[in-house]
Amino acid sequence: MKPLWRLAGLAAVAASLLLAGCATTRMIDSEVRSFSGAASVASQATYRFDHLPSTQAAPAQQQRLEELATHALARKGLLRNDTSAQYGVTLRVRAEQNVSPTLFSVFPSRWIAAPGGRRWLYRSLPVVDATEYRHTVEVLMRDTGSGQIVYESRAMHEGPWSDTLTLLPAILEAALTDYPQAVPAPHTVVVELPPNPPKTP
């Protein structure tokens, strides 16, 4: 069994390689779930983007998301028409950060009295903190006439990268992978991101 300090070193090397990978191709895996409403989704339908107050908190991000969604929905046979739309599409993005210790090492702390002589008191200390980011993209489609939901999808990616705008194309593509079918059971969709200039995760 390798000593824990050796494992800590290996973890640091792995983290360095991971950071270096930010400048190359990234494979983005997202957990996807999709649902359909009572009415079937029409093919070759027109749509517009509907906005919620919460989606206006980050206008640059929302504009980028809608630009990406326009191309993604076009590949699914949907045409944007802001004046005469059959569906209203609502897009939402959430980015959350979570920091948790992932690796511990054992260090001698102090001498203590023990049967047979003095002994070192050991304690476990975290040596690597992993910062995880969770990005979620939600797509909601409503019939503009009845207001009923016809399609709903969510894609969630967890990883070490914080560059939300760069990740959006892959996560959005994953969210629309099933359309117009619905697959309620959680399933993983992997999308390849093209190489990008080096960025700090």
Short mmCIF file of C-alpha atoms in Angstrom, two decimals, residues 2 5 13 28 64-65 96 128 183 194:
data_model
loop_
_atom_site.label_atom_id
_atom_site.label_comp_id
_atom_site.label_asym_id
_atom_site.label_seq_id
_atom_site.Cartn_x
_atom_site.Cartn_y
_atom_site.Cartn_z
CA LYS A 2 1.40 3.43 -0.97
CA TRP A 5 1.81 11.33 1.31
CA VAL A 13 0.02 15.68 -10.39
CA ILE A 28 -18.37 17.17 -20.89
CA ARG A 64 -25.29 33.75 -25.10
CA LEU A 65 -27.55 30.91 -24.02
CA GLU A 96 -23.10 26.39 -8.02
CA VAL A 128 -6.20 18.59 -1.02
CA VAL A 183 -36.52 10.02 -21.45
CA PRO A 194 -13.41 21.90 -29.07
#
